[in-house]
Tab-separated table of C-alpha atoms in Angstrom:
chain	number	residue	atom	x	y	z
A	1	MET	CA	-30.709	-13.387	3.171
A	2	SER	CA	-32.492	-16.538	5.475
A	3	VAL	CA	-34.060	-19.686	2.462
A	4	THR	CA	-37.728	-18.748	4.328
A	5	HIS	CA	-37.535	-16.016	2.100
A	6	TYR	CA	-38.496	-18.127	-0.781
A	7	LEU	CA	-41.489	-19.696	0.460
A	8	ALA	CA	-43.197	-19.990	-1.878
A	9	TYR	CA	-46.759	-20.394	-0.488
A	10	PRO	CA	-48.354	-18.338	2.956
A	11	VAL	CA	-47.320	-19.340	5.795
A	12	VAL	CA	-50.037	-19.863	9.092
A	13	LEU	CA	-49.139	-20.352	12.505
A	14	ALA	CA	-52.068	-23.480	14.578
A	15	SER	CA	-51.462	-21.891	17.267
A	16	ALA	CA	-53.224	-19.244	18.974
A	17	SER	CA	-49.705	-18.593	21.412
A	18	PRO	CA	-48.281	-15.826	22.016
A	19	ARG	CA	-45.381	-17.001	22.707
A	20	ARG	CA	-45.045	-19.119	19.638
A	21	GLN	CA	-45.731	-16.158	17.625
A	22	ASP	CA	-42.957	-14.108	18.667
A	23	LEU	CA	-40.482	-16.759	18.472
A	24	LEU	CA	-41.703	-17.985	14.856
A	25	ARG	CA	-41.640	-13.515	14.348
A	26	ARG	CA	-37.604	-13.946	14.236
A	27	LEU	CA	-37.861	-16.371	11.256
A	28	ILE	CA	-40.690	-14.824	9.545
A	29	PRO	CA	-41.872	-11.872	10.002
A	30	ASP	CA	-45.174	-12.261	8.040
A	31	PHE	CA	-48.196	-14.953	8.335
A	32	GLN	CA	-51.471	-15.401	9.558
A	33	VAL	CA	-52.655	-17.654	12.923
A	34	PHE	CA	-55.093	-19.732	12.837
A	35	GLU	CA	-56.297	-20.393	16.839
A	36	ALA	CA	-57.240	-24.172	16.246
A	37	ASP	CA	-59.428	-25.588	18.873
A	38	VAL	CA	-57.996	-29.347	19.653
A	39	ASP	CA	-59.073	-31.519	22.940
A	40	GLU	CA	-55.583	-32.487	24.324
A	41	GLU	CA	-56.902	-34.774	26.915
A	42	SER	CA	-59.038	-36.629	24.063
A	43	MET	CA	-55.455	-37.324	22.317
A	44	ILE	CA	-53.452	-38.321	24.690
A	45	ALA	CA	-51.122	-41.763	24.550
A	46	PRO	CA	-49.255	-43.280	26.703
A	47	TRP	CA	-45.946	-42.415	25.396
A	48	PRO	CA	-45.716	-38.311	25.562
A	49	TRP	CA	-43.753	-38.022	22.024
A	50	GLU	CA	-46.839	-39.400	20.413
A	51	THR	CA	-49.453	-37.018	22.869
A	52	ALA	CA	-47.472	-34.404	21.744
A	53	ALA	CA	-47.695	-35.405	17.497
A	54	ARG	CA	-50.849	-36.551	17.937
A	55	CYS	CA	-51.890	-32.390	18.930
A	56	ALA	CA	-50.073	-30.750	16.800
A	57	LYS	CA	-51.218	-32.349	14.019
A	58	ALA	CA	-54.674	-32.509	14.966
A	59	LYS	CA	-54.456	-28.373	14.528
A	60	ALA	CA	-52.271	-28.381	11.518
A	61	GLU	CA	-55.087	-29.716	9.456
A	62	GLN	CA	-57.820	-27.469	11.364
A	63	ALA	CA	-55.710	-24.642	9.987
A	64	PHE	CA	-54.986	-26.450	6.444
A	65	GLU	CA	-58.499	-27.068	5.853
A	66	ARG	CA	-58.887	-23.258	6.010
A	67	HIS	CA	-56.058	-22.463	4.182
A	68	PRO	CA	-55.218	-24.789	1.597
A	69	GLY	CA	-52.858	-23.018	-0.054
A	70	SER	CA	-49.950	-21.965	2.837
A	71	ILE	CA	-47.619	-23.932	4.737
A	72	VAL	CA	-49.259	-24.374	7.808
A	73	ILE	CA	-47.462	-24.990	10.900
A	74	GLY	CA	-49.075	-26.689	14.316
A	75	GLY	CA	-47.078	-27.373	17.601
A	76	ASP	CA	-47.732	-28.805	20.417
A	77	THR	CA	-45.766	-28.308	24.058
A	78	LEU	CA	-46.152	-30.625	27.210
A	79	VAL	CA	-44.268	-31.550	30.166
A	80	VAL	CA	-43.185	-34.965	31.525
A	81	VAL	CA	-42.392	-36.371	34.840
A	82	SER	CA	-41.000	-39.667	35.186
A	83	GLY	CA	-42.823	-41.093	38.662
A	84	THR	CA	-42.286	-44.478	39.911
A	85	GLN	CA	-45.289	-46.294	38.230
A	86	LYS	CA	-44.846	-44.071	34.887
A	87	MET	CA	-44.625	-40.711	33.009
A	88	GLN	CA	-46.999	-37.542	34.008
A	89	GLN	CA	-47.551	-35.625	31.341
A	90	LEU	CA	-48.667	-31.809	32.196
A	91	PHE	CA	-50.665	-29.523	29.955
A	92	LYS	CA	-52.305	-26.267	30.790
A	93	PRO	CA	-53.067	-26.214	34.556
A	94	LYS	CA	-57.035	-26.636	34.833
A	95	ASP	CA	-56.839	-24.030	38.112
A	96	ASP	CA	-54.936	-22.554	40.922
A	97	GLU	CA	-54.810	-25.892	42.703
A	98	ASP	CA	-53.636	-27.885	39.602
A	99	ALA	CA	-51.430	-25.250	38.675
A	100	ARG	CA	-49.502	-25.526	42.293
A	101	ARG	CA	-49.733	-29.025	42.188
A	102	MET	CA	-47.881	-29.204	39.042
A	103	LEU	CA	-44.955	-26.898	40.323
A	104	ARG	CA	-45.181	-29.032	43.534
A	105	LEU	CA	-44.356	-32.395	40.951
A	106	LEU	CA	-41.404	-30.407	39.486
A	107	SER	CA	-39.695	-29.445	42.005
A	108	GLY	CA	-36.239	-30.001	42.691
A	109	ASN	CA	-36.511	-32.742	40.526
A	110	ASP	CA	-35.599	-33.032	36.346
A	111	HIS	CA	-38.324	-33.657	33.265
A	112	ARG	CA	-38.807	-33.240	30.221
A	113	VAL	CA	-40.510	-30.642	27.422
A	114	ILE	CA	-41.898	-32.586	24.863
A	115	THR	CA	-42.879	-30.662	22.109
A	116	GLY	CA	-44.479	-32.022	19.243
A	117	VAL	CA	-43.960	-30.122	15.576
A	118	HIS	CA	-46.652	-30.801	12.066
A	119	ILE	CA	-46.247	-28.506	8.942
A	120	LEU	CA	-48.908	-28.961	6.495
A	121	TRP	CA	-48.298	-27.466	2.733
A	122	PRO	CA	-49.773	-28.300	-0.725
A	123	ARG	CA	-47.315	-30.636	-1.355
A	124	GLY	CA	-46.418	-32.756	1.519
A	125	LYS	CA	-45.786	-32.375	5.296
A	126	LYS	CA	-43.022	-32.653	7.488
A	127	ALA	CA	-43.742	-33.911	10.905
A	128	PHE	CA	-41.165	-34.153	14.321
A	129	GLU	CA	-41.146	-33.712	18.123
A	130	VAL	CA	-38.171	-31.738	19.518
A	131	GLU	CA	-37.180	-32.885	23.621
A	132	THR	CA	-35.406	-30.677	25.661
A	133	THR	CA	-33.818	-31.811	29.625
A	134	ILE	CA	-34.612	-28.903	32.365
A	135	THR	CA	-33.643	-29.629	36.169
A	136	PHE	CA	-35.743	-27.382	38.887
A	137	ARG	CA	-33.925	-26.151	42.165
A	138	GLU	CA	-36.409	-26.380	44.872
A	139	ILE	CA	-39.262	-24.538	45.059
A	140	SER	CA	-40.619	-23.274	48.570
A	141	GLU	CA	-44.995	-23.835	49.291
A	142	GLY	CA	-44.306	-19.757	49.637
A	143	GLU	CA	-42.730	-19.214	46.134
A	144	ILE	CA	-45.529	-21.671	44.504
A	145	ALA	CA	-48.016	-19.471	46.009
A	146	SER	CA	-46.852	-15.911	45.123
A	147	TYR	CA	-46.355	-17.650	41.560
A	148	VAL	CA	-49.739	-19.106	41.193
A	149	ALA	CA	-51.429	-16.212	42.565
A	150	SER	CA	-49.465	-14.048	39.642
A	151	GLY	CA	-51.726	-15.487	37.234
A	152	GLU	CA	-48.382	-16.624	35.062
A	153	PRO	CA	-49.162	-20.175	35.111
A	154	MET	CA	-52.164	-20.800	33.991
A	155	ASP	CA	-51.596	-21.042	30.276
A	156	LYS	CA	-48.425	-22.777	30.179
A	157	ALA	CA	-47.841	-26.153	30.117
A	158	GLY	CA	-46.076	-27.713	33.322
A	159	ALA	CA	-47.646	-24.354	35.264
A	160	TYR	CA	-44.762	-22.302	34.143
A	161	ALA	CA	-42.692	-19.971	31.776
A	162	ALA	CA	-39.385	-20.363	30.696
A	163	GLN	CA	-39.118	-17.108	29.228
A	164	GLY	CA	-41.006	-15.647	32.487
A	165	ARG	CA	-40.460	-15.573	36.093
A	166	GLY	CA	-40.670	-19.476	35.790
A	167	ALA	CA	-37.222	-18.853	34.469
A	168	GLY	CA	-36.460	-18.612	38.526
A	169	PHE	CA	-36.356	-22.132	38.881
A	170	ILE	CA	-34.751	-23.222	36.517
A	171	GLU	CA	-31.254	-24.476	37.602
A	172	ARG	CA	-30.501	-26.377	34.082
A	173	VAL	CA	-31.659	-26.649	30.719
A	174	VAL	CA	-30.526	-29.222	27.888
A	175	GLY	CA	-31.471	-28.589	24.716
A	176	SER	CA	-33.389	-26.678	22.587
A	177	LEU	CA	-34.596	-23.695	25.010
A	178	THR	CA	-37.488	-21.858	22.533
A	179	ASN	CA	-38.751	-25.940	22.507
A	180	VAL	CA	-39.022	-25.340	25.621
A	181	ILE	CA	-40.958	-22.081	25.342
A	182	GLY	CA	-43.340	-23.876	22.668
A	183	LEU	CA	-41.357	-23.330	19.595
A	184	PRO	CA	-38.031	-25.374	18.250
A	185	LEU	CA	-36.073	-22.961	16.326
A	186	ASP	CA	-33.637	-24.210	14.680
A	187	GLU	CA	-35.772	-27.261	13.638
A	188	VAL	CA	-38.459	-25.154	12.291
A	189	GLU	CA	-36.519	-22.960	10.077
A	190	GLN	CA	-34.238	-26.104	9.312
A	191	ALA	CA	-37.676	-27.964	8.253
A	192	LEU	CA	-39.265	-24.447	5.945
A	193	ALA	CA	-35.129	-23.893	4.296
A	194	GLU	CA	-35.717	-27.852	3.006
A	195	LEU	CA	-38.728	-26.699	1.813
A	196	ALA	CA	-37.664	-23.570	0.371
A	197	GLU	CA	-35.284	-25.748	-0.919
A	198	TYR	CA	-37.584	-28.038	-2.754
A	199	SER	CA	-39.530	-25.072	-3.865
A	200	LEU	CA	-36.381	-23.420	-6.146
A	201	ALA	CA	-35.383	-27.021	-7.841
A	202	ASP	CA	-38.231	-27.017	-10.000
Protein backbone atom coordinates (compact mmCIF):
# COMPACT_ATOMS: atom_id res chain seq x y z
CA MET A 1 0.00 0.00 0.00
CA SER A 2 1.31 3.49 -0.89
CA VAL A 3 2.50 5.60 2.00
CA THR A 4 0.10 8.28 0.80
CA HIS A 5 -2.57 6.12 2.46
CA TYR A 6 -1.14 7.29 5.78
CA LEU A 7 -1.47 11.02 5.17
CA ALA A 8 -2.85 12.60 8.32
CA TYR A 9 -4.93 15.26 6.56
CA PRO A 10 -7.34 15.40 3.61
CA VAL A 11 -5.84 16.51 0.32
CA VAL A 12 -6.91 19.52 -1.75
CA LEU A 13 -5.70 20.16 -5.30
CA ALA A 14 -5.53 23.89 -5.98
CA SER A 15 -6.26 23.53 -9.67
CA ALA A 16 -9.29 23.08 -11.88
CA SER A 17 -7.15 21.43 -14.59
CA PRO A 18 -8.68 18.07 -15.60
CA ARG A 19 -5.17 16.86 -16.49
CA ARG A 20 -3.79 17.53 -13.00
CA GLN A 21 -6.84 15.92 -11.44
CA ASP A 22 -6.44 12.77 -13.55
CA LEU A 23 -2.75 12.57 -12.69
CA LEU A 24 -3.25 13.06 -8.95
CA ARG A 25 -5.87 10.30 -8.90
CA ARG A 26 -3.08 7.88 -9.77
CA LEU A 27 -1.65 8.65 -6.32
CA ILE A 28 -4.70 9.63 -4.28
CA PRO A 29 -8.17 8.43 -5.29
CA ASP A 30 -10.04 10.85 -3.03
CA PHE A 31 -9.30 14.58 -2.86
CA GLN A 32 -11.06 17.93 -3.13
CA VAL A 33 -10.56 20.45 -5.92
CA PHE A 34 -10.23 24.18 -5.35
CA GLU A 35 -10.23 26.45 -8.39
CA ALA A 36 -7.68 29.13 -7.58
CA ASP A 37 -7.92 32.49 -9.36
CA VAL A 38 -4.39 33.67 -10.12
CA ASP A 39 -3.29 36.39 -12.54
CA GLU A 40 -0.31 34.60 -14.08
CA GLU A 41 0.92 37.61 -16.06
CA SER A 42 1.30 39.65 -12.88
CA MET A 43 3.66 37.00 -11.50
CA ILE A 44 6.06 36.75 -14.42
CA ALA A 45 9.66 36.89 -13.22
CA PRO A 46 12.86 37.13 -15.31
CA TRP A 47 13.59 33.47 -14.59
CA PRO A 48 10.80 31.05 -15.59
CA TRP A 49 11.49 28.77 -12.61
CA GLU A 50 10.61 31.67 -10.33
CA THR A 51 7.47 32.41 -12.35
CA ALA A 52 6.30 28.81 -11.98
CA ALA A 53 7.12 28.86 -8.26
CA ARG A 54 5.23 32.13 -7.69
CA CYS A 55 2.10 30.92 -9.48
CA ALA A 56 2.08 27.56 -7.70
CA LYS A 57 2.54 29.28 -4.33
CA ALA A 58 -0.28 31.75 -4.98
CA LYS A 59 -2.67 28.93 -5.92
CA ALA A 60 -1.74 26.88 -2.87
CA GLU A 61 -2.09 29.84 -0.51
CA GLN A 62 -5.56 30.68 -1.84
CA ALA A 63 -6.70 27.12 -1.31
CA PHE A 64 -5.08 26.82 2.11
CA GLU A 65 -6.97 29.89 3.35
CA ARG A 66 -10.20 28.00 2.63
CA HIS A 67 -8.93 24.58 3.72
CA PRO A 68 -6.47 25.20 6.58
CA GLY A 69 -6.74 21.66 7.93
CA SER A 70 -5.63 20.01 4.69
CA ILE A 71 -2.64 19.14 2.59
CA VAL A 72 -2.93 21.55 -0.34
CA ILE A 73 -1.12 20.96 -3.62
CA GLY A 74 -0.67 23.92 -5.95
CA GLY A 75 0.86 23.52 -9.38
CA ASP A 76 1.57 25.72 -12.38
CA THR A 77 3.11 24.77 -15.71
CA LEU A 78 4.73 26.96 -18.35
CA VAL A 79 6.71 26.43 -21.53
CA VAL A 80 10.03 28.15 -22.15
CA VAL A 81 11.60 28.82 -25.54
CA SER A 82 15.16 30.10 -25.65
CA GLY A 83 15.63 32.82 -28.28
CA THR A 84 18.59 34.91 -29.36
CA GLN A 85 17.71 37.71 -26.95
CA LYS A 86 15.93 36.10 -24.01
CA MET A 87 13.80 33.20 -22.85
CA GLN A 88 10.15 33.45 -23.84
CA GLN A 89 7.69 32.17 -21.26
CA LEU A 90 4.55 30.70 -22.79
CA PHE A 91 1.35 30.22 -20.82
CA LYS A 92 -2.11 29.38 -22.16
CA PRO A 93 -2.85 31.06 -25.52
CA LYS A 94 -5.15 34.07 -25.41
CA ASP A 95 -6.79 33.28 -28.75
CA ASP A 96 -6.31 31.26 -31.93
CA GLU A 97 -3.65 33.56 -33.34
CA ASP A 98 -1.67 33.38 -30.10
CA ALA A 99 -1.87 29.58 -30.25
CA ARG A 100 -0.57 29.62 -33.82
CA ARG A 101 2.26 31.93 -32.78
CA MET A 102 3.31 29.57 -30.00
CA LEU A 103 3.22 26.48 -32.19
CA ARG A 104 5.38 28.21 -34.80
CA LEU A 105 7.92 28.98 -32.09
CA LEU A 106 7.99 25.35 -30.96
CA SER A 107 8.09 23.84 -34.46
CA GLY A 108 11.42 22.11 -35.13
CA ASN A 109 12.93 23.29 -31.85
CA ASP A 110 13.67 22.21 -28.30
CA HIS A 111 11.75 23.78 -25.44
CA ARG A 112 11.54 23.31 -21.71
CA VAL A 113 8.41 22.61 -19.70
CA ILE A 114 8.63 23.78 -16.11
CA THR A 115 6.09 22.94 -13.41
CA GLY A 116 6.21 24.62 -10.03
CA VAL A 117 4.70 22.65 -7.16
CA HIS A 118 3.85 24.18 -3.78
CA ILE A 119 2.51 21.96 -1.00
CA LEU A 120 1.10 23.45 2.19
CA TRP A 121 -0.09 21.54 5.23
CA PRO A 122 -0.85 22.51 8.85
CA ARG A 123 2.71 21.72 9.91
CA GLY A 124 4.80 23.17 7.14
CA LYS A 125 5.36 23.46 3.40
CA LYS A 126 7.39 22.01 0.56
CA ALA A 127 8.09 23.63 -2.79
CA PHE A 128 10.04 22.60 -5.87
CA GLU A 129 10.20 22.96 -9.65
CA VAL A 130 10.58 20.16 -12.20
CA GLU A 131 11.89 20.64 -15.74
CA THR A 132 11.45 18.49 -18.85
CA THR A 133 13.00 19.10 -22.29
CA ILE A 134 10.82 18.45 -25.34
CA THR A 135 11.87 18.36 -28.99
CA PHE A 136 9.23 19.13 -31.63
CA ARG A 137 9.44 18.01 -35.25
CA GLU A 138 8.79 20.55 -37.97
CA ILE A 139 5.08 21.36 -38.09
CA SER A 140 3.46 22.63 -41.29
CA GLU A 141 1.13 25.61 -41.40
CA GLY A 142 -1.67 23.25 -42.37
CA GLU A 143 -1.04 21.08 -39.31
CA ILE A 144 -0.98 24.14 -37.09
CA ALA A 145 -4.25 25.46 -38.53
CA SER A 146 -5.95 22.07 -38.15
CA TYR A 147 -4.70 21.63 -34.61
CA VAL A 148 -5.79 25.08 -33.47
CA ALA A 149 -9.20 24.55 -35.10
CA SER A 150 -9.62 21.42 -32.97
CA GLY A 151 -9.68 23.60 -29.85
CA GLU A 152 -7.22 21.37 -27.97
CA PRO A 153 -4.45 24.01 -27.60
CA MET A 154 -6.58 26.68 -25.99
CA ASP A 155 -6.26 25.78 -22.30
CA LYS A 156 -2.74 24.32 -22.46
CA ALA A 157 0.57 26.00 -21.64
CA GLY A 158 2.51 26.32 -24.88
CA ALA A 159 -0.66 25.60 -26.88
CA TYR A 160 -0.37 21.82 -27.04
CA ALA A 161 -1.39 18.71 -25.11
CA ALA A 162 1.27 16.01 -24.76
CA GLN A 163 -1.46 13.54 -23.82
CA GLY A 164 -3.63 14.46 -26.81
CA ARG A 165 -3.19 15.21 -30.50
CA GLY A 166 -0.18 17.34 -29.62
CA ALA A 167 1.76 14.15 -28.91
CA GLY A 168 2.13 13.78 -32.67
CA PHE A 169 4.43 16.82 -32.74
CA ILE A 170 6.86 15.41 -30.18
CA GLU A 171 10.08 13.76 -31.34
CA ARG A 172 11.85 13.40 -28.00
CA VAL A 173 11.19 13.76 -24.27
CA VAL A 174 14.00 14.15 -21.75
CA GLY A 175 12.60 13.98 -18.24
CA SER A 176 9.14 13.51 -16.76
CA LEU A 177 6.24 13.24 -19.20
CA THR A 178 3.69 13.74 -16.41
CA ASN A 179 5.45 17.03 -15.71
CA VAL A 180 4.63 18.10 -19.27
CA ILE A 181 1.00 17.12 -18.77
CA GLY A 182 0.85 19.27 -15.63
CA LEU A 183 1.99 17.43 -12.50
CA PRO A 184 5.34 15.63 -11.97
CA LEU A 185 4.00 12.50 -10.31
CA ASP A 186 7.25 10.95 -9.09
CA GLU A 187 8.31 14.12 -7.31
CA VAL A 188 4.85 14.77 -5.86
CA GLU A 189 4.63 11.18 -4.62
CA GLN A 190 8.02 11.53 -2.93
CA ALA A 191 6.97 14.78 -1.26
CA LEU A 192 3.71 13.25 0.01
CA ALA A 193 5.61 10.18 1.22
CA GLU A 194 7.85 12.44 3.28
CA LEU A 195 4.78 14.08 4.84
CA ALA A 196 3.32 10.65 5.62
CA GLU A 197 6.55 9.50 7.22
CA TYR A 198 6.68 12.70 9.27
CA SER A 199 3.14 12.05 10.53
CA LEU A 200 3.86 8.38 11.34
CA ALA A 201 6.93 9.38 13.35
CA ASP A 202 4.81 11.38 15.83
